[in-house]
Each structure stands twice: as structure tokens, then as C-alpha cells.
Coordinates of C-alpha atoms and ligand atoms in Angstrom, one line a residue:
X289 CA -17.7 24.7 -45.2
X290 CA -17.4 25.5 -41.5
X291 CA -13.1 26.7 -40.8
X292 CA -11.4 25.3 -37.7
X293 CA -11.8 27.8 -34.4
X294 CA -7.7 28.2 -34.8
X295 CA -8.0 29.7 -38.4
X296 CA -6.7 33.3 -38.7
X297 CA -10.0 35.1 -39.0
X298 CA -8.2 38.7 -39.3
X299 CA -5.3 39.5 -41.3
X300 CA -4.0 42.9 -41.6
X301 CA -5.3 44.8 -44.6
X302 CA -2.2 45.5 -47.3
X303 CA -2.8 48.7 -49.4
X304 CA -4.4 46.5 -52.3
X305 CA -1.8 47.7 -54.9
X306 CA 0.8 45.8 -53.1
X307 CA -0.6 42.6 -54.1
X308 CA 0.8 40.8 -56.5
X309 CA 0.5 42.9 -59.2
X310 CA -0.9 42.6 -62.6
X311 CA 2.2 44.4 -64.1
X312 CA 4.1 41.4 -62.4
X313 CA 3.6 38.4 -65.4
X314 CA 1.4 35.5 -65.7
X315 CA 1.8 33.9 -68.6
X316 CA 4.1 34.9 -70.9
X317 CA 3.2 36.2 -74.3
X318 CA 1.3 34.2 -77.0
X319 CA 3.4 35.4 -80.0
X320 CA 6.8 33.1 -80.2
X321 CA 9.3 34.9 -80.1
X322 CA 12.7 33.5 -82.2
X323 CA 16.5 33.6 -80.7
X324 CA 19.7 33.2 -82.1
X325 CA 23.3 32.2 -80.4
X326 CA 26.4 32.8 -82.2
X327 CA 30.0 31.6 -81.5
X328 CA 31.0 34.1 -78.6
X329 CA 34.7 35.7 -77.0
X330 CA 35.6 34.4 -73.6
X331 CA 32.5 34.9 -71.1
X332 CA 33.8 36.5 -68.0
X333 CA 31.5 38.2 -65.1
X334 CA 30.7 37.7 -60.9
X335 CA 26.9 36.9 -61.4
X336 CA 24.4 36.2 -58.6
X337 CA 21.7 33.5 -60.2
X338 CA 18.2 34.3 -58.9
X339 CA 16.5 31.8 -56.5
X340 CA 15.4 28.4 -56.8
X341 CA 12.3 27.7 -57.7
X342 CA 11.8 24.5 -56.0
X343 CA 12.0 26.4 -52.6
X344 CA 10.5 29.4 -54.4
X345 CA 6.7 27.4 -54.8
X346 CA 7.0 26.2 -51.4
X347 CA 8.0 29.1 -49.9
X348 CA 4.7 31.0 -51.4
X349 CA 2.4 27.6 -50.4
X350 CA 3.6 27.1 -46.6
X351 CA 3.8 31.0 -45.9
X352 CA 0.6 31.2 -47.7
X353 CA -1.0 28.4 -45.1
X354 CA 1.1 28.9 -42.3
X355 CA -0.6 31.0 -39.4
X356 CA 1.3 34.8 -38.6
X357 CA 3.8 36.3 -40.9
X358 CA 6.6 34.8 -43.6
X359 CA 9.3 37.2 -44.5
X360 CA 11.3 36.2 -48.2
X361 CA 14.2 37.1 -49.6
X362 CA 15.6 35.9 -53.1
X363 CA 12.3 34.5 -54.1
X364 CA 12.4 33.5 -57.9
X365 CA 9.9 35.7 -59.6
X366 CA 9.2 33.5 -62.6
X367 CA 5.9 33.2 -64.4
X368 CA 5.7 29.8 -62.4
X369 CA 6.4 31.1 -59.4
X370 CA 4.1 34.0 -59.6
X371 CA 1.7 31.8 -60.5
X372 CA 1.5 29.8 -57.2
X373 CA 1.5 33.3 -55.8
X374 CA -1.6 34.0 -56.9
X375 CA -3.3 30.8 -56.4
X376 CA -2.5 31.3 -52.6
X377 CA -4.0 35.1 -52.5
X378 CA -7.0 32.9 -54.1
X379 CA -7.5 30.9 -51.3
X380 CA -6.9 33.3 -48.2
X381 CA -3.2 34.3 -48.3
X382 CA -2.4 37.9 -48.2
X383 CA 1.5 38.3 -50.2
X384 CA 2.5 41.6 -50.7
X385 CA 6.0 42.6 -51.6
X386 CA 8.1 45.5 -49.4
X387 CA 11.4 46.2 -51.0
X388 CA 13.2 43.3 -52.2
X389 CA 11.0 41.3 -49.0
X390 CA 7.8 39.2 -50.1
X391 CA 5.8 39.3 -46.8
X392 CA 3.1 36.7 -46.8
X393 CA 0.1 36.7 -43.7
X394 CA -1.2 32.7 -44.1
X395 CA -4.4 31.4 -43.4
X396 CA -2.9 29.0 -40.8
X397 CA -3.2 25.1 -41.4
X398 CA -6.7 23.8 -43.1
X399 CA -8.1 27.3 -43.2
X400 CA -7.8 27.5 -47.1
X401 CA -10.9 28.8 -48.5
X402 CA -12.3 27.9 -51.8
X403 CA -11.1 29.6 -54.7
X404 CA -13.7 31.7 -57.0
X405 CA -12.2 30.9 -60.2
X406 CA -10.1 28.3 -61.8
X407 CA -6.2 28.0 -60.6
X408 CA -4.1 29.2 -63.5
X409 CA -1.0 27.5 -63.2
X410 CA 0.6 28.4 -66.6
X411 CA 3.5 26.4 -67.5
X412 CA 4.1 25.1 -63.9
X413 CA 4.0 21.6 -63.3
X414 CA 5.3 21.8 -60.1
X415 CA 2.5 24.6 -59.2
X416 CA -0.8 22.5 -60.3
X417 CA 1.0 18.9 -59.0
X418 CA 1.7 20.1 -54.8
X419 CA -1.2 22.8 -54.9
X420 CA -3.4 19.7 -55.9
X421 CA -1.9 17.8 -53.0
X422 CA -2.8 21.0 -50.8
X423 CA -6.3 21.5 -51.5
X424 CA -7.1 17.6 -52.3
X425 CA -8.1 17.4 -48.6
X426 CA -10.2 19.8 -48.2
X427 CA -14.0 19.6 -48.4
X428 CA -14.1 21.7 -51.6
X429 CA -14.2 22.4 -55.1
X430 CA -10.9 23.9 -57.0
X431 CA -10.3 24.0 -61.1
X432 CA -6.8 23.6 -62.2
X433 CA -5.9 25.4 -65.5
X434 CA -2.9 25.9 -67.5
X435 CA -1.4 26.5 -70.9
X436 CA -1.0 23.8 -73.9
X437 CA 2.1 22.1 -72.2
X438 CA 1.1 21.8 -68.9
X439 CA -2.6 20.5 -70.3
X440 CA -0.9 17.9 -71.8
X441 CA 1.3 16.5 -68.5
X442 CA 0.2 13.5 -67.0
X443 CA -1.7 14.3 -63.7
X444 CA -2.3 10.8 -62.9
X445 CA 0.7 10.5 -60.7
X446 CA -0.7 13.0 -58.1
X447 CA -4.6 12.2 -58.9
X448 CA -4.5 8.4 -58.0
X449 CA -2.8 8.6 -54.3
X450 CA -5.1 12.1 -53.6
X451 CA -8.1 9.5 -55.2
X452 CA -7.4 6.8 -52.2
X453 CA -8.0 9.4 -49.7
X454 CA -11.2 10.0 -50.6
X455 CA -10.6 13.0 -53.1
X456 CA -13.2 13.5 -56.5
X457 CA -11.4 14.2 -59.5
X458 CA -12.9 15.1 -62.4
X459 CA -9.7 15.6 -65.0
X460 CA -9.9 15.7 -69.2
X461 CA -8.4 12.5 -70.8
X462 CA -6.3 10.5 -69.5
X463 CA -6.1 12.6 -66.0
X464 CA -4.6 15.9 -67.0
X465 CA -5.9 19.8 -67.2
X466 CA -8.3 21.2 -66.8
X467 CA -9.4 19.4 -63.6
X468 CA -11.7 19.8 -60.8
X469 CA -11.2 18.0 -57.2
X470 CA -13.8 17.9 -54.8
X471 CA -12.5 17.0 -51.3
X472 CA -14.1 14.9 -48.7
X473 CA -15.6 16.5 -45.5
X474 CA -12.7 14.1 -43.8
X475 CA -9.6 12.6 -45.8
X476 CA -8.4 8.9 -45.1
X477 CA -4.7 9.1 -44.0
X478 CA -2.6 6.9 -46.6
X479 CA 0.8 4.7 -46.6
X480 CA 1.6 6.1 -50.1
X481 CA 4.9 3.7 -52.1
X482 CA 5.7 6.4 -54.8
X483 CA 6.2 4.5 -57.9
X484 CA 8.4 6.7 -59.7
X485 CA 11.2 9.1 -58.7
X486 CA 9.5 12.2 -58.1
X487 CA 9.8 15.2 -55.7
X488 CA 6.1 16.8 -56.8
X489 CA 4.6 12.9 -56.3
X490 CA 6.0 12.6 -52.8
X491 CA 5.3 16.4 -51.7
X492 CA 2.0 16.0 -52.7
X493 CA 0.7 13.5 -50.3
X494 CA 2.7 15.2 -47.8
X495 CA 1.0 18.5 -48.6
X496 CA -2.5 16.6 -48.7
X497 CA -1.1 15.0 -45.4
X498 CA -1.3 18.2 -44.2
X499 CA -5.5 18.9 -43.4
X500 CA -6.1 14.8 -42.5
X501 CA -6.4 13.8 -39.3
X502 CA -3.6 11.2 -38.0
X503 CA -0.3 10.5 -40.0
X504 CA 0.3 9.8 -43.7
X505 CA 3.3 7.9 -44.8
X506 CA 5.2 8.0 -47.9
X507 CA 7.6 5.7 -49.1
X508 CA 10.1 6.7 -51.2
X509 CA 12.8 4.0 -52.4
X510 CA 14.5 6.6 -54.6
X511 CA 15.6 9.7 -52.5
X512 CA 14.4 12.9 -54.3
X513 CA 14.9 16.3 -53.3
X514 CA 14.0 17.1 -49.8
X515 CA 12.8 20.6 -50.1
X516 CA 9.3 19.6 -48.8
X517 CA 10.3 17.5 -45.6
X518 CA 12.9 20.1 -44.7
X519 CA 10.7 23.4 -45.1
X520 CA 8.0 21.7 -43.5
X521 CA 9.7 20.7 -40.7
X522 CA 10.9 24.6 -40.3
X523 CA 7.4 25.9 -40.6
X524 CA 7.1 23.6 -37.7
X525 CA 5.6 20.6 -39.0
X526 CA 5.5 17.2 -37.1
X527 CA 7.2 14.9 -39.8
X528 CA 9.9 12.2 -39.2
X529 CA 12.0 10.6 -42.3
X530 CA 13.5 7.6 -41.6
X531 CA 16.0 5.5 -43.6
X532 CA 15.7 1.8 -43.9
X533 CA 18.2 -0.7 -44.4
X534 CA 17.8 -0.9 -48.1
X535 CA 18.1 3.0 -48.5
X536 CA 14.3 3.5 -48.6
X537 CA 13.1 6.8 -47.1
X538 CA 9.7 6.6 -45.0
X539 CA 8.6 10.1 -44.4
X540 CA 5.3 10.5 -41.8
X541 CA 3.7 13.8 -41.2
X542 CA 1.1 14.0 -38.7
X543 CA -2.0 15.9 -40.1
X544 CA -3.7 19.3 -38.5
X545 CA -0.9 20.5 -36.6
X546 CA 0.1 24.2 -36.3
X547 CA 2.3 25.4 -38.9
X548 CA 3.9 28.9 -38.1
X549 CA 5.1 31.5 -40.5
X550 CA 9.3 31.7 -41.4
X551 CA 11.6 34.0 -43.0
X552 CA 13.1 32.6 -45.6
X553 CA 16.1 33.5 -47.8
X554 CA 16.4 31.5 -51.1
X555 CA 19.4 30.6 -52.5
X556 CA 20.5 30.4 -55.9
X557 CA 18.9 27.7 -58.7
X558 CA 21.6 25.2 -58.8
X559 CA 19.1 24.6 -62.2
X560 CA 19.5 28.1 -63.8
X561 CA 22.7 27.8 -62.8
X562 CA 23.8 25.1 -65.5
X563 CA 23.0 27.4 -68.3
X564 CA 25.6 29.8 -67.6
X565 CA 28.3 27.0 -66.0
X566 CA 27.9 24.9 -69.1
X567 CA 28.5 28.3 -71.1
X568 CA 32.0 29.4 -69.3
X569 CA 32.9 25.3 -69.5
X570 CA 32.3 25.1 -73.5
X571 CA 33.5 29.0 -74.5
X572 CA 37.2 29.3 -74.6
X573 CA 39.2 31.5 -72.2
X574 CA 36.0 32.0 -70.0
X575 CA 36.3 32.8 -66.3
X576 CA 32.9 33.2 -64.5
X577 CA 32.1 33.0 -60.9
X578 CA 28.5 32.3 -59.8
X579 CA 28.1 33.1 -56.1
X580 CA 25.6 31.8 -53.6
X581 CA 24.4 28.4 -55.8
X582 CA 22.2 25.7 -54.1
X583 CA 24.2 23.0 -53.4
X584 CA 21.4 20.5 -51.7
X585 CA 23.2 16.9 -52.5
X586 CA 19.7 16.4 -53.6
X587 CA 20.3 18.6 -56.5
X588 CA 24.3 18.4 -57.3
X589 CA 24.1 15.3 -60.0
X590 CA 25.0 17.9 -62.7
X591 CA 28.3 19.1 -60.9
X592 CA 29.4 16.4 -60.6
X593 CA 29.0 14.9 -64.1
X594 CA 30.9 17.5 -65.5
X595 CA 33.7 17.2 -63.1
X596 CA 34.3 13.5 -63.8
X597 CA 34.2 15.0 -68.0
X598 CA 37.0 17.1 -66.6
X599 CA 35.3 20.4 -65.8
X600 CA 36.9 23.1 -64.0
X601 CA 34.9 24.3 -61.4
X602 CA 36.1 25.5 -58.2
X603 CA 33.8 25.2 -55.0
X604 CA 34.6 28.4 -52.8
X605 CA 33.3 29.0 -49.6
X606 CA 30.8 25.8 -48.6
X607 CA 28.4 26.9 -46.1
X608 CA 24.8 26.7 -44.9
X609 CA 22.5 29.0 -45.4
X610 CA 18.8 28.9 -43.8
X611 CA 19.4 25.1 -43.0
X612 CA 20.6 24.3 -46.8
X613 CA 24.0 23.8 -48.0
X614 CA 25.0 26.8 -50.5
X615 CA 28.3 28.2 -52.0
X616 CA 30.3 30.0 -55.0
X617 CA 31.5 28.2 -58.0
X618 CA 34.2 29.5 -60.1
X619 CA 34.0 28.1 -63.6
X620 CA 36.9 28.2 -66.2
X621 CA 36.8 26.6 -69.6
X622 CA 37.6 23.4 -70.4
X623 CA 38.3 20.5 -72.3
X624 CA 35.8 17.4 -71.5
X625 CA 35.6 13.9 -72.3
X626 CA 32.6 11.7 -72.8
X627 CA 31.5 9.7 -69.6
X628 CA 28.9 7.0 -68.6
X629 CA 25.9 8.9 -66.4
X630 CA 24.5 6.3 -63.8
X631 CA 20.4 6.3 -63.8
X632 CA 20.6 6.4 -60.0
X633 CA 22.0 9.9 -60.8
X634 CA 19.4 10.9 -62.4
X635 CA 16.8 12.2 -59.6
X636 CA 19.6 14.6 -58.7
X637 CA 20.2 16.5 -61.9
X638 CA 16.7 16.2 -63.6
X639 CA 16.4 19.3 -64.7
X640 CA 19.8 19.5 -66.2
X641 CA 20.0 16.5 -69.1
X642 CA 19.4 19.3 -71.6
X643 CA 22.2 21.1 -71.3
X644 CA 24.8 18.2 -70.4
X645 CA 23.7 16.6 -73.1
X646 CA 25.4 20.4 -74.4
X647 CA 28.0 20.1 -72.9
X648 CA 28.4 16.7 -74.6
X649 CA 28.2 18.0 -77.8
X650 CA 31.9 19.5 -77.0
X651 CA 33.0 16.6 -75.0
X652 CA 36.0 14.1 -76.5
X653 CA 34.2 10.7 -77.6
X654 CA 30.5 9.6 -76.2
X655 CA 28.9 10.5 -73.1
X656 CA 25.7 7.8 -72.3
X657 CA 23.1 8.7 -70.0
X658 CA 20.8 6.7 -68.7
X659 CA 17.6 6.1 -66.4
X660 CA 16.0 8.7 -68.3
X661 CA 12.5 7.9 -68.7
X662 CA 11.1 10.6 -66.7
X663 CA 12.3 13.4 -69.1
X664 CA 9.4 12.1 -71.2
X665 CA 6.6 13.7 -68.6
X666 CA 8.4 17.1 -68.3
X667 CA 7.2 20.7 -69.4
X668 CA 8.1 18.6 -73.2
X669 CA 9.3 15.1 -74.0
X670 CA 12.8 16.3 -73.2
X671 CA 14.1 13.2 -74.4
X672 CA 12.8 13.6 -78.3
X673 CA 13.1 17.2 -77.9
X674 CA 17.2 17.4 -76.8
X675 CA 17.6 14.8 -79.7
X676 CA 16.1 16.2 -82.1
X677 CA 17.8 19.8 -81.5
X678 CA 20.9 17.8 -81.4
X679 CA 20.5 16.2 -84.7
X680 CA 18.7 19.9 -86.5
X681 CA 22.5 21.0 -85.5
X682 CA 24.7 18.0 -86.6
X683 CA 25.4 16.6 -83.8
X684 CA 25.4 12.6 -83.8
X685 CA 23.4 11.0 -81.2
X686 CA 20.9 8.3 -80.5
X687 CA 17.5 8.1 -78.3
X688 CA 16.9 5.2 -76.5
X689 CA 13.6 4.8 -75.0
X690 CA 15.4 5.8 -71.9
X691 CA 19.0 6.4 -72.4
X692 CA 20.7 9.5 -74.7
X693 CA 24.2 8.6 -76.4
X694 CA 25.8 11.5 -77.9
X695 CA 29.3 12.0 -79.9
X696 CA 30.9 14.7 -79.1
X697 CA 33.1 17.4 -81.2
X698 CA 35.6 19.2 -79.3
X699 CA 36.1 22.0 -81.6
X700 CA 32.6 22.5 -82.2
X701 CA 33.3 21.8 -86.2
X702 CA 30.0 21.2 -88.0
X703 CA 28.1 21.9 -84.8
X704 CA 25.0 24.8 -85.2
X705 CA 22.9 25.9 -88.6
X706 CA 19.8 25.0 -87.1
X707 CA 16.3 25.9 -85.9
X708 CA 15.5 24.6 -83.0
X709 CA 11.6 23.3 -82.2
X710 CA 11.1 24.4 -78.2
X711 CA 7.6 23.0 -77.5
X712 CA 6.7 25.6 -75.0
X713 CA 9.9 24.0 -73.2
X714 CA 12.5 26.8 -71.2
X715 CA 15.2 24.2 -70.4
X716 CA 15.1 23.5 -73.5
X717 CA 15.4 26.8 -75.2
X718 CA 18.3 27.9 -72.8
X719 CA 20.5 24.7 -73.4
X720 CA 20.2 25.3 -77.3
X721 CA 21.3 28.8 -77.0
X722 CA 24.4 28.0 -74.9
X723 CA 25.3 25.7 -77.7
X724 CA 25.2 28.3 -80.5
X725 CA 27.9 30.6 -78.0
X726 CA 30.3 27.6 -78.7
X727 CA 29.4 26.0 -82.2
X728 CA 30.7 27.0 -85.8
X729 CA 27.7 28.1 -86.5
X730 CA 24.2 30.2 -84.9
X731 CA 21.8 28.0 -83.6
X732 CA 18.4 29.5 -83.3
X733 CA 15.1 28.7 -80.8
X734 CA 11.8 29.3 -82.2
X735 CA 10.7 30.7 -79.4
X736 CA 12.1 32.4 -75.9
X737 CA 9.2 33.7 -74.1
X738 CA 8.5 31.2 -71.8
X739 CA 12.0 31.1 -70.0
X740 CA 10.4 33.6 -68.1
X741 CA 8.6 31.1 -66.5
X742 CA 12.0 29.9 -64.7
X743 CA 14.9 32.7 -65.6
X744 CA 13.3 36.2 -66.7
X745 CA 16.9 37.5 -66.2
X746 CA 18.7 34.9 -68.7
X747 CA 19.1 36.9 -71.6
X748 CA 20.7 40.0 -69.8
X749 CA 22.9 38.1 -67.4
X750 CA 24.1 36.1 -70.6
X751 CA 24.6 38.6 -72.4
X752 CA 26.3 40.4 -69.4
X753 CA 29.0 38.3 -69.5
X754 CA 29.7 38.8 -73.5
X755 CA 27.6 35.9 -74.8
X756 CA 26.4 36.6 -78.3
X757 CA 22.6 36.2 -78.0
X758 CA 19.9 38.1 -79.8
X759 CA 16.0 38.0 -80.3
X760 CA 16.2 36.9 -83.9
X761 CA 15.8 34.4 -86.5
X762 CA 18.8 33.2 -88.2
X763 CA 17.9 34.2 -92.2
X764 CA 17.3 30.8 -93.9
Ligands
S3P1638 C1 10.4 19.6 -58.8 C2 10.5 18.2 -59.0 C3 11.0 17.7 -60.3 C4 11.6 18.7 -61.2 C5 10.8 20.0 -61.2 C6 10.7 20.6 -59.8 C7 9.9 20.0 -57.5 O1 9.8 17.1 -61.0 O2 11.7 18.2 -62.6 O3 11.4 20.9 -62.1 O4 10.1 21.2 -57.2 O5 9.5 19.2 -56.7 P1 9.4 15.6 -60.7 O6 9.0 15.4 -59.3 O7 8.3 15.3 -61.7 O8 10.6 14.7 -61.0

């Protein structure tokens, strides 16, 4: 494969051991490891959530392929994250970190080069799904690895659009991991209709939009977040969104253009954030203030739930931030009540059914949520897997195929006792130990390893702010 003239030939050599490191994770340990939440005092603290790791990928991807330098600040440095790192520094990017400031030299726009070995992308579905969309149009040959839960995550969804623009695929069964895609010398511009509400779908025909000559269009009747369309227009990316009359977002980016490196600050995971909100809302006499949270309207769904449940949380100090809207909430405890969740809320607070289904637990009478039947395809089936948690610890609730009902207990009475089955799932594991620091009795995970992959500081900043959490088993 022959690179583009304008592809950065020479990048300046970083002292190899400030790569990313080995010491810094991969993939976290293979031995489960057990935790346990018991009923806790009042949480109090001022904690500062570590970055988001939507903007945390991209930022790694479009400093990695943007030409000259990208400065970051807050980056996330999960597992997943880390992960993405690496696969850049595979194909071209130099990332070293100096201080707390991840400096990235890119490759500059369709000067990726082929990576030697497979793409290990761990847990992270988010990595594999937009680095396929990066690399599907290029004229070569990259394997996409990861561990047992990613493996088994539908890759379809990304496969079939990169498929009409000319990309090979050769996946395992029924389109997932491990996968090979071989791109064409030229890719076909699409008008892509995503059929389903999701952010990594849309971002990556963008990304694949990218290296093809002329402009690829997606369609997107439900908005998702716009992380993608707004960073890429700030690396300096030709790409227009415009809104129809029936709400329906057409997003065009026109292919080989210049993209040029950024400094970047990364605010706070509006998703991590739920673990300790829903903690201060459900532990009595708890007072905690979580400073410089995402507040993307793209990504609010969760904050707003809990407010109309009667939540206390206090926005202080709205502002933007690096072209996003960020600020500080201060969260006090409180009594909720059950509420009906509207599906067309659900593409804003994905992430977060786990742990409002939680909160729920605690809430006065039934909260129903619904429009859930993309919790199925996450990291586990969410759906069964909140559910079943929820009935291991007494609490009464139905499944739908794509709805959740659950009966709450304000006091927490006959809440907790049980051992929760994780499935290689971190939401998961965080929600079910925020439970145990409000229920009448512990409620273990069987395993807490892999919320490294989005929250390595979880434990300690819980823990920080008096919650009763350690790394045991609950004696049967
Ligand atoms: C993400 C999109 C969402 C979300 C994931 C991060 C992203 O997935 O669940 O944690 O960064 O684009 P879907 O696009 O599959 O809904």
C-alpha cells in the first residue's frame, strides 16, 4: 500500500519507555475477584470523577490520525481506553504521556498503516465497533480480538454498512470476534439509515467516511450522542448535521480532508458518575458533591429520571468546557418514588439502567422502564442480568422483552443476601455494590476486576466517602 504524499512521514522519536507502558493495564486479571457492600453511615466527600470515556476513545483515535500534535488532559485511563491507545500506536500514532498530559503525534488522515498483529480490544465495544469503522476503508488487512464478552457482541451492526462500501469481512459466527477486514484499494461513499439507536453504529460510517473519496451520509432518526460529529468537527473535519422536519439528523462528512491535531480536556463521565449519585441519593444523611460532570443533553437521561423520582441534586455552576456543556452536582439523600421512563429516553441514559433500576429498588411504588431492547447487545444482556441480580436480592421485578418494572422498598427491608452473577459486565458490578451500601443486608459481586475497564478508581473514591465496600465473599 502506497500512503498519500500529505502523510506525516517523520514524527519525532519519544524516549520509547514513554509509550504506553506495559505497567499501564490491558486486560484486567483472569482470576475473579469477589466484592461485598454492606449497609453504610452517611457518604459525604468533594470528588472529581475521572473522564469520559466516550470522548476518551475518540480523543486517542482522532489525535492518533490527525496530522501534528494532540495535547490531553483528563483522559480516562481504563483498560478500554488503554486499549484503543494501543491499537493507534499499532497503526502509526506515537502517544506518550508527560505529567498528567497524553501527547499524541498522528499519522494525519488515511495514513494509517497496517497493524502487525491482531487489535486487542479487551472488553471494549466501543474500541473494536469505531476502530472497525476507521480502518474498514483502508486497502488493508486488520484482526479484531477481544475477551469472552466482547467475542460474543454482535458485530453485524457495524460489519454490514462497512460491507456496502466495499469492505471484506471475515468475522466468527454470526459476525462477531475474532474478525478480519480487508479494505478496498477505493471505498464507495454510502447514505447509511442507522437502524437502531446507536452512537458506535453512526460513528462508525463517519470514521469509515473518513479515508473515502466524496461525502458519506448518515441518517439518524433517533439522536444519539454527538461526541463524534462535534470532535470531528474540532479536529477540523468537513461534516454538516442537519435536522429535518420530523427530528431526523442527516450527518455528511466529506472524505480525505485534513484533520489537524487538538488539545483536549475531558470532562467528567456523566456514566461513572451514577454510581456514586445513586449512592449519596439511597444512603441516609449523605451529602456528596461531584465537580466537573459531563452534562452533554445527549447523555443527561439519568439526571433527570431521578429528579422527577424526587432526587435532590443540585446543578452548580453550568458552563462549557472545550465546546461541551459541564458542571457540579451536589447530591443529598433522598426519598424517591417510582416513575414511568419514556423509551425515547433511553439513547440518553444507556449506560445507566443498571443502577436506576438501583435506585428503584429504594423508590416508593413501581418505576417502568421501557424501550430497552438494546441493553440486550451490551458488555452482558443487561436486561437478564439487572433482573436477575434484583431478584438474587429480593427485590420484586419483572423482565419484559424490552421493558423492566420494579417494586421498590423504601427502607431497604428484605433487600440484599445475595451473590450477584457479573458476566464480565462493570456496570453491572458497580450498580450491585451501590445497592448493598443501602440494603438490610450485604450484597456481593462475583467478580470486580473488570471495572477497571471503565472506573479503576471506583473502589477508593467509594470508599473515600465512607461506603462500606470490600474485596470479599459474603460467607454462605
Ligand atoms: C458509546 C455508545 C453506546 C454506549 C457505549 C459508548 C459510544 O453504545 O452504550 O457505552 O461511545 O459511542 P451503542 O452505540 O451500542 O448504544
Amino acid at each position: 500500500m502506497t500512503a498519500p504524499a500529505s502523510c506525516v512521514r517523520r514524527v519525532p522519536a519519544f524516549p520509547p519507555h514513554l509509550f504506553i507502558a506495559n505497567d499501564v493495564p490491558m486486560s484486567h486479571s483472569a482470576l475473579p475477584k469477589p466484592a461485598t457492600a454492606r449497609r453504610s453511615k452517611a457518604l459525604s466527600g468533594d470528588i472529581r470523577i475521572p473522564g469520559d470515556k466516550s470522548i476518551s476513545h475518540r480523543s486517542f483515535m482522532f489525535g492518533g490520525l490527525a496530522s501534528g500534535e494532540t495535547r490531553i488532559t483528563g483522559l480516562l485511563e481504563g483498560e478500554d481506553v488503554i486499549n484503543t491507545g494501543r491499537a493507534m500506536q499499532a497503526m502509526g500514532a506515537k502517544i506518550a504521556k508527560d505529567g498528567d498530559v497524553w501527547v499524541i503525534q498522528g499519522t494525519g488522515n488515511g495514513c494509517l498503516l497496517q497493524p502487525e498483529a491482531p487489535l486487542d480490544f479487551g472488553n471494549a465495544g466501543t474500541g473494536a465497533r469505531l476502530t472497525m469503522g476507521l480502518v474498514g476503508a483502508y486497502a488493508m488487512r486488520t484482526t479484531f480480538i477481544g475477551d469472552a464478552s466482547l467475542s460474543k457482541r454482535p458485530m453485524g451492526r457495524v460489519l454490514n454498512p462497512l460491507r456496502e462500501m466495499g469492505v471484506q469481512v471475515d468475522a466468527s459466527e454470526g459476525d462477531r470476534l475474532p474478525l478480519t477486514l480487508r479494505g478496498p484499494k477505493v471505498a464507495a461513499p454510502i447514505i447509511y439509515r442507522v437502524p437502531m439507536a446507536s452512537a458506535q453504529v453512526k460513528s462508525a460510517v463517519l470514521l469509515a467516511g473518513l479515508n473515502t473519496p466524496g461525502i458519506t451520509t448518515v441518517i439518524e432518526p433517533v439522536m444519539t450522542r454527538d461526541h463524534t460529529e462535534k470532535m470531528l468537527q474540532g479536529f477540523g473535519a468537513n461534516l454538516s448535521v442537519e435536522t429535518d422536519k420530523d427530528n431526523v439528523r442527516h450527518i455528511r462528512i466529506e472524505g480525505r480532508g485534513k484533520l489537524t491535531g487538538q488539545t483536549i480536556d475531558v470532562p467528567g463521565d456523566p456514566s461513572s458518575t451514577a454510581f456514586p449519585l445513586v449512592a449519596a441519593l439511597l444512603v441516609p444523611g449523605s451529602d456528596v458533591t461531584i465537580r466537573n460532570v459531563l452534562m452533554n443533553p445527549t447523555r443527561t437521561g439519568l439526571i433527570l429520571t431521578l429528579q422527577e423520582m424526587g432526587a435532590n441534586i443540585e446543578i452548580l455552576e453550568p458552563r462549557l468546557a472545550g465546546g461541551e456543556d459541564v458542571a457540579d452536582l451536589r447530591v443529598r439523600a433522598s426519598e424517591l418514588t417510582g416513575v414511568n421512563v419514556p423509551a425515547a429516553r433511553a439513547p440518553s441514559m444507556i449506560d445507566e439502567y443498571p443502577v436506576l433500576a438501583v435506585a428503584a429498588s429504594f423508590a416508593r411504588g413501581e418505576t417502568v422502564m421501557n424501550g430497552l431492547e438494546e441493553l440486550r447487545v451490551k458488555e452482558s444482556d443487561r436486561l437478564s442480568a439487572v433482573a436477575n441480580g434484583l431478584k438474587a436480592n429480593g427485590v420484586d421485578c419483572t423482565e419484559g422483552t424490552e421493558t423492566l418494572s420494579v417494586r421498590g422498598r423504601p427502607d431497604g427491608k428484605g433487600i440484599g443476601g445475595g451473590t450477584v452473577e457479573t458476566h464480565l459486565d462493570h456496570r453491572i458490578a458497580m450498580s450491585f455494590l451501590v445497592m448493598g451500601l443501602a440494603a438490610e443486608r450485604p450484597v456481593t459481586v462475583d467478580d470486580s476486576t473488570m471495572i477497571a475497564t471503565s472506573f479503576p478508581e471506583f473502589m477508593a473514591m467509594m470508599t473515600g466517602m465512607g461506603a462500606e465496600i470490600s474485596e470479599d465473599s459474603v460467607p454462605a
